[in-house]
Amino acid sequence: MPPKRWPFSLFLPRFPVISPDADLLLEIVDLHARVEDQPILKGVNLTIRAGEIHAVMGRNGSGKSTLSKVLAGHPSYTVTAGSVRYRGQDLLELDPEQRARIGLFLGFQYPIEIPGVSNLEFLRVATNARRSELAKEDLDPFAFEDLVRERLEVVQMNPSFLERSVNEGFSGGEKKRNEILQMALLEPVVAILDETDSGLDIDALRIVAGGVNQLATADNATLLITHYQRLLDVITPDYVHVMAAGRILRTGGKELALELEERGYDWVDQELAVLEVA
Amino acid sequence: MSTASTVSDLVSQPYKYGFVSDIETEKIDKGLSEDVVRLISAKKNEPAFLLEFRLRAFRQWLKMEEPDWSTVSHPVIDYQSIIYYASPKQRDKKASLDEVDPKLLETFDKLGIPLSEQKRLSNVAVDAVFDSVSIATTYREKLAEHGVVFCSISEAVKDHPELIERYLGSVVPANDNYFTALNSAVFSDGSFVFIPKGVECPMELSTYFRINSEDTGQFERTLIVAEEGASVSYLEGCTAPMFDTNQLHAAVVELVTLDDATIKYSTVQNWYAGDENGKGGIYNFVTKRGQCRGDRSKISWTQVETGSAITWKYPSCVLLGADSVGEFYSVALTNNRQQADTGTKMIHVGPRSRSTIVSKGISAGHSSNSYRGLVQIGPKAVGAKNYSQCDSMLIGDQAAANTYPYIRSQQPDASVEHEASTCRISADQLFYLQSRGIGFEAAVSMMVSGFCRDVFNQLPMEFAAEADKLLALKLEGSVG
């Protein structure tokens, strides 16, 4: 049976929302961005509501990682057009640290090593920055230690990682677990996970995915950036978006990911060619 | 964006100790001659041996030339335009603090060094030096109960001339170098510490140096002697007002440890560094050296160098005793147009002597920061060991870091290790911390203090947090 083709979605309304009454968390409208002189994002539209899990898939160079960095405020990227509203607020005018404090989280594809800075102290400072935004009192090192030990369970991480420098000498899997630990501590409203599955063996993938699933609630949302279906076998998305050439080319349900897995990305190129002719 | 969004903004914060106290000062005329040396000695009613010491040094100085082998450069210093003696007007050192000019006490209060009975630091005895003289030393009686002598060097000359005659210049000879000769000729004050046999000094000792007068050179002299089995931890702090002119600071510090004695010497140097264009600031040409004379004796230098337009100093250890230990832990931070050429010398003479060098250089702005260190193993130093680690951190793309390790070994059965690294605070590291809600300045200071942790851990607890804060302050406005 030939795979079912989804309707051409670029200029159409987005895929019907599951719960139209849920809070709007992130509204990306016609977002254009470049790095140096190279345009990467060329009109991204995406709406995320509370309780949803979205997956953005696409080839290398399609712009999906750029999207995540632009949302988090990476200084190397310049937004040239479009808007991003986070719970009604203009996200693009905020510093990266302000975005984090109000509940946006980026799980890095390649978490950065910071020699000399204790992981525990880093986690505490980050957690307190978020807590102060929520008008919660600062946690002293003792209170924080209790919290962090509890959250370590989410990613089944060995407490010895707290004593080390941030990500220094961590294996790929340990770094990703440390990212999810940060997510568990910061309790973000919108979590963007950039290629969280890359470099993970199957056990680590289960643990990381298990962490993400545990943290997903009706009040927050998750945006998974991924290349492969295998992450979506363990985290079930409500929406799958296919990105190509800096735009979201198609949006569908979790079936779309399976279709991609089966057919590869070549058809995306064909659709893109059709689109560019039109 | 927040107030400081680039590292270059972040390093240029105002110097908060740059005020001048309006205190009547007695100064002698500018210039240096044999008469000036005699005048200084006369003002201090010194015994003949000391005048002789000064005059010999002065005559040697006349024959010497300023060293030019380091990486620092500066306009020619006119030694005749410097004032060699300045003292706040008060006849003698007061017996009690009540008699000290309140303005002086106020100055030290402002610097965070309260001297008065009620407010002073609870477990630290302080000798406060203002321009050329020591104005007060706290906790002297309590220390005296333990036989510990802690006073200004001028008082030591009067009260303990035999100790001064025996030890002064015994570690750093007057003609060691150009600046030591100058210092030996004109030194005005400084601290003297004597810990008798078997005594563990019951509290931290600290000297706080304050330059107040413009055009005044500061030439202090510190001498610390720990007899057999004695131990002491000593800390010096320094600040100066902001002037457009450069002030010369040429100090000499001598440490002596006998068998099983330990001296831990820490410095938090925050002299005025000059403005962002390199105008003003202190020229810090300092010679610090310790002699581990006794077996199993130990000298440990810890320095946090953040100020000065120029830093030229190499706190060193001469390890004479068998199994003696020398340590050097250093953080040197330079910003704007500051220049630092600093490091250490570990001279291994005794068998199984050991030394450790941990140097962290941080360069921001257009500054230049060099580590220069010598590890020398003599023919009798069987089984000597040295470990050196020199790390440099660059902030921005205009700063320079250099490492000049010199290793000379005449002993085949010795081990010398040297490790060096250079890193830069990367935009990705900053973004990572920022994306976790940590502000830009906090992110930079977190990374810098992480970089310096090995050294800060060596500071007395009371000062470790201070050093952390000081570094953060110095870096405000610098990453780009």
Coordinates of N, CA and C in Angstrom, one line a residue, chain B residues 359-446:
Chain B
S359 N 50.2 28.2 39.2 CA 50.0 29.6 38.8 C 48.8 29.7 37.8
K360 N 48.0 30.7 38.1 CA 46.8 30.9 37.2 C 46.8 32.4 36.8
G361 N 47.0 32.6 35.5 CA 47.0 33.9 35.0 C 45.8 34.2 34.2
I362 N 45.2 35.3 34.4 CA 43.9 35.7 33.7 C 44.2 37.0 33.0
S363 N 44.1 37.1 31.7 CA 44.4 38.4 31.0 C 43.1 38.8 30.3
A364 N 42.8 40.0 30.5 CA 41.6 40.6 29.8 C 42.1 42.0 29.2
G365 N 41.2 42.6 28.4 CA 41.5 43.9 27.8 C 42.7 43.8 26.9
H366 N 43.6 44.8 27.0 CA 44.8 44.8 26.3 C 46.0 44.5 27.1
S367 N 45.8 43.7 28.2 CA 46.8 43.5 29.2 C 47.8 42.4 28.7
S368 N 48.9 42.3 29.5 CA 49.8 41.2 29.2 C 50.2 40.6 30.5
N369 N 50.2 39.3 30.5 CA 50.3 38.5 31.8 C 51.3 37.4 31.5
S370 N 52.5 37.5 32.2 CA 53.5 36.5 32.0 C 53.8 35.7 33.3
Y371 N 53.9 34.4 33.2 CA 54.5 33.6 34.3 C 55.9 33.4 34.0
R372 N 56.8 33.7 35.0 CA 58.2 33.4 34.8 C 58.7 32.7 36.1
G373 N 59.1 31.5 35.9 CA 59.5 30.7 37.1 C 60.8 29.9 36.8
L374 N 61.5 29.8 37.9 CA 62.8 29.0 37.9 C 62.7 27.9 38.9
V375 N 63.0 26.7 38.4 CA 63.1 25.6 39.3 C 64.6 25.1 39.2
Q376 N 65.3 25.2 40.2 CA 66.7 24.9 40.2 C 67.0 23.8 41.2
I377 N 67.6 22.7 40.7 CA 67.9 21.6 41.6 C 69.5 21.5 41.7
G378 N 70.0 21.7 42.9 CA 71.4 21.7 43.2 C 71.9 20.3 43.2
P379 N 73.3 20.2 43.2 CA 73.9 18.9 43.2 C 73.6 18.0 44.4
K380 N 73.3 18.6 45.5 CA 73.1 17.8 46.8 C 71.7 17.5 47.0
A381 N 70.8 18.0 46.2 CA 69.4 17.8 46.4 C 68.9 16.5 45.9
V382 N 69.4 15.4 46.5 CA 69.1 14.1 46.1 C 67.6 13.9 46.3
G383 N 66.9 13.3 45.4 CA 65.5 13.0 45.6 C 64.6 14.2 45.6
A384 N 65.0 15.4 45.1 CA 64.2 16.6 45.1 C 63.1 16.4 44.1
K385 N 61.9 17.0 44.4 CA 60.8 16.9 43.6 C 60.1 18.3 43.3
N386 N 59.8 18.5 42.1 CA 59.0 19.7 41.8 C 57.8 19.4 41.0
Y387 N 56.7 20.0 41.2 CA 55.6 19.9 40.3 C 55.1 21.4 40.0
S388 N 55.0 21.7 38.7 CA 54.6 23.0 38.3 C 53.4 22.9 37.4
Q389 N 52.4 23.8 37.7 CA 51.3 23.8 36.8 C 51.0 25.3 36.5
C390 N 51.0 25.7 35.2 CA 50.8 27.1 34.8 C 49.6 27.1 33.9
D391 N 48.5 27.7 34.3 CA 47.4 27.8 33.5 C 47.1 29.3 33.1
S392 N 46.7 29.5 31.9 CA 46.4 30.9 31.5 C 45.0 30.9 31.0
M393 N 44.3 32.0 31.3 CA 42.9 32.2 30.8 C 42.9 33.5 30.1
L394 N 42.4 33.5 28.8 CA 42.3 34.7 28.1 C 40.9 35.1 28.0
I395 N 40.7 36.4 28.2 CA 39.3 37.0 28.1 C 39.3 38.0 27.0
G396 N 38.5 37.9 26.0 CA 38.6 38.8 24.8 C 39.7 38.4 23.9
D397 N 40.0 39.2 22.9 CA 41.0 38.7 21.9 C 42.1 39.7 21.8
Q398 N 42.3 40.6 22.8 CA 43.4 41.6 22.7 C 44.4 41.3 23.8
A399 N 44.2 40.3 24.6 CA 45.1 40.1 25.8 C 46.2 39.1 25.4
A400 N 47.3 39.2 26.2 CA 48.4 38.3 25.9 C 48.7 37.5 27.2
A401 N 49.1 36.2 27.0 CA 49.6 35.4 28.1 C 50.8 34.7 27.7
N402 N 51.8 34.7 28.6 CA 53.1 34.0 28.3 C 53.5 33.2 29.4
T403 N 54.2 32.1 29.2 CA 54.8 31.3 30.2 C 56.2 31.1 29.9
Y404 N 57.1 31.4 30.9 CA 58.5 31.2 30.7 C 59.0 30.4 31.9
P405 N 59.0 29.1 31.7 CA 59.5 28.2 32.8 C 61.0 28.0 32.5
Y406 N 61.8 28.2 33.6 CA 63.3 27.8 33.5 C 63.5 26.7 34.4
I407 N 64.1 25.6 33.9 CA 64.4 24.5 34.8 C 65.8 24.1 34.6
R408 N 66.5 24.1 35.8 CA 67.9 23.7 35.8 C 68.1 22.6 36.8
S409 N 68.6 21.5 36.4 CA 68.8 20.4 37.4 C 70.3 19.9 37.3
Q410 N 70.9 19.9 38.5 CA 72.3 19.3 38.5 C 72.2 18.0 39.3
Q411 N 71.1 17.4 39.5 CA 70.9 16.2 40.3 C 70.1 15.2 39.5
P412 N 70.8 14.1 39.0 CA 70.1 13.2 38.2 C 68.9 12.5 38.9
D413 N 69.0 12.4 40.2 CA 67.9 11.7 41.0 C 66.9 12.8 41.5
A414 N 66.4 13.6 40.6 CA 65.4 14.6 41.0 C 64.3 14.5 40.0
S415 N 63.1 14.9 40.4 CA 62.0 14.9 39.4 C 61.4 16.2 39.3
V416 N 61.2 16.7 38.1 CA 60.7 18.0 37.8 C 59.6 17.9 36.8
E417 N 58.4 18.3 37.1 CA 57.3 18.2 36.2 C 56.7 19.6 35.9
H418 N 56.4 19.8 34.7 CA 55.8 21.1 34.3 C 54.6 20.9 33.4
E419 N 53.5 21.4 33.8 CA 52.3 21.4 33.0 C 51.8 22.8 32.7
A420 N 51.4 23.0 31.5 CA 50.9 24.3 31.1 C 49.7 24.2 30.3
S421 N 48.7 25.1 30.4 CA 47.6 25.1 29.6 C 47.1 26.5 29.4
T422 N 46.4 26.7 28.3 CA 45.8 28.1 28.0 C 44.4 27.8 27.6
C423 N 43.5 28.6 28.1 CA 42.1 28.5 27.7 C 41.5 29.9 27.5
R424 N 40.4 29.9 26.9 CA 39.7 31.1 26.7 C 38.3 30.9 27.2
I425 N 37.7 31.9 27.7 CA 36.2 31.8 28.0 C 35.5 31.9 26.7
S426 N 34.9 30.8 26.3 CA 34.3 30.8 25.0 C 32.8 31.3 25.0
A427 N 32.4 31.8 23.9 CA 31.0 32.3 23.8 C 30.1 31.2 24.1
D428 N 30.4 30.0 23.7 CA 29.5 28.8 23.9 C 29.4 28.5 25.4
Q429 N 30.5 28.6 26.1 CA 30.4 28.4 27.6 C 29.5 29.4 28.2
L430 N 29.7 30.7 27.8 CA 28.9 31.7 28.4 C 27.4 31.5 28.0
F431 N 27.1 31.2 26.8 CA 25.8 30.9 26.4 C 25.1 29.8 27.2
Y432 N 25.9 28.8 27.4 CA 25.4 27.6 28.1 C 25.0 28.0 29.5
L433 N 25.8 28.8 30.2 CA 25.4 29.2 31.6 C 24.3 30.2 31.5
Q434 N 24.3 31.1 30.5 CA 23.2 32.0 30.4 C 21.8 31.3 30.1
S435 N 21.9 30.3 29.3 CA 20.7 29.6 29.0 C 20.2 28.8 30.2
R436 N 20.9 28.8 31.3 CA 20.4 28.2 32.5 C 20.0 29.3 33.5
G437 N 19.8 30.5 33.0 CA 19.3 31.6 33.9 C 20.4 32.4 34.6
I438 N 21.7 32.0 34.3 CA 22.8 32.7 35.0 C 23.2 33.9 34.2
G439 N 23.1 35.1 34.9 CA 23.4 36.3 34.1 C 24.9 36.3 33.6
F440 N 25.1 37.2 32.7 CA 26.4 37.3 32.0 C 27.6 37.5 33.0
E441 N 27.4 38.5 33.9 CA 28.5 38.7 34.8 C 28.8 37.6 35.7
A442 N 27.6 37.1 36.2 CA 27.7 35.9 37.2 C 28.4 34.7 36.4
A443 N 28.1 34.6 35.2 CA 28.6 33.5 34.4 C 30.2 33.6 34.3
V444 N 30.6 34.8 34.0 CA 32.0 35.1 33.8 C 32.7 34.8 35.2
S445 N 32.2 35.4 36.2 CA 32.9 35.3 37.5 C 32.8 33.9 38.0
M446 N 31.8 33.1 37.6 CA 31.7 31.7 38.0 C 32.9 30.9 37.3

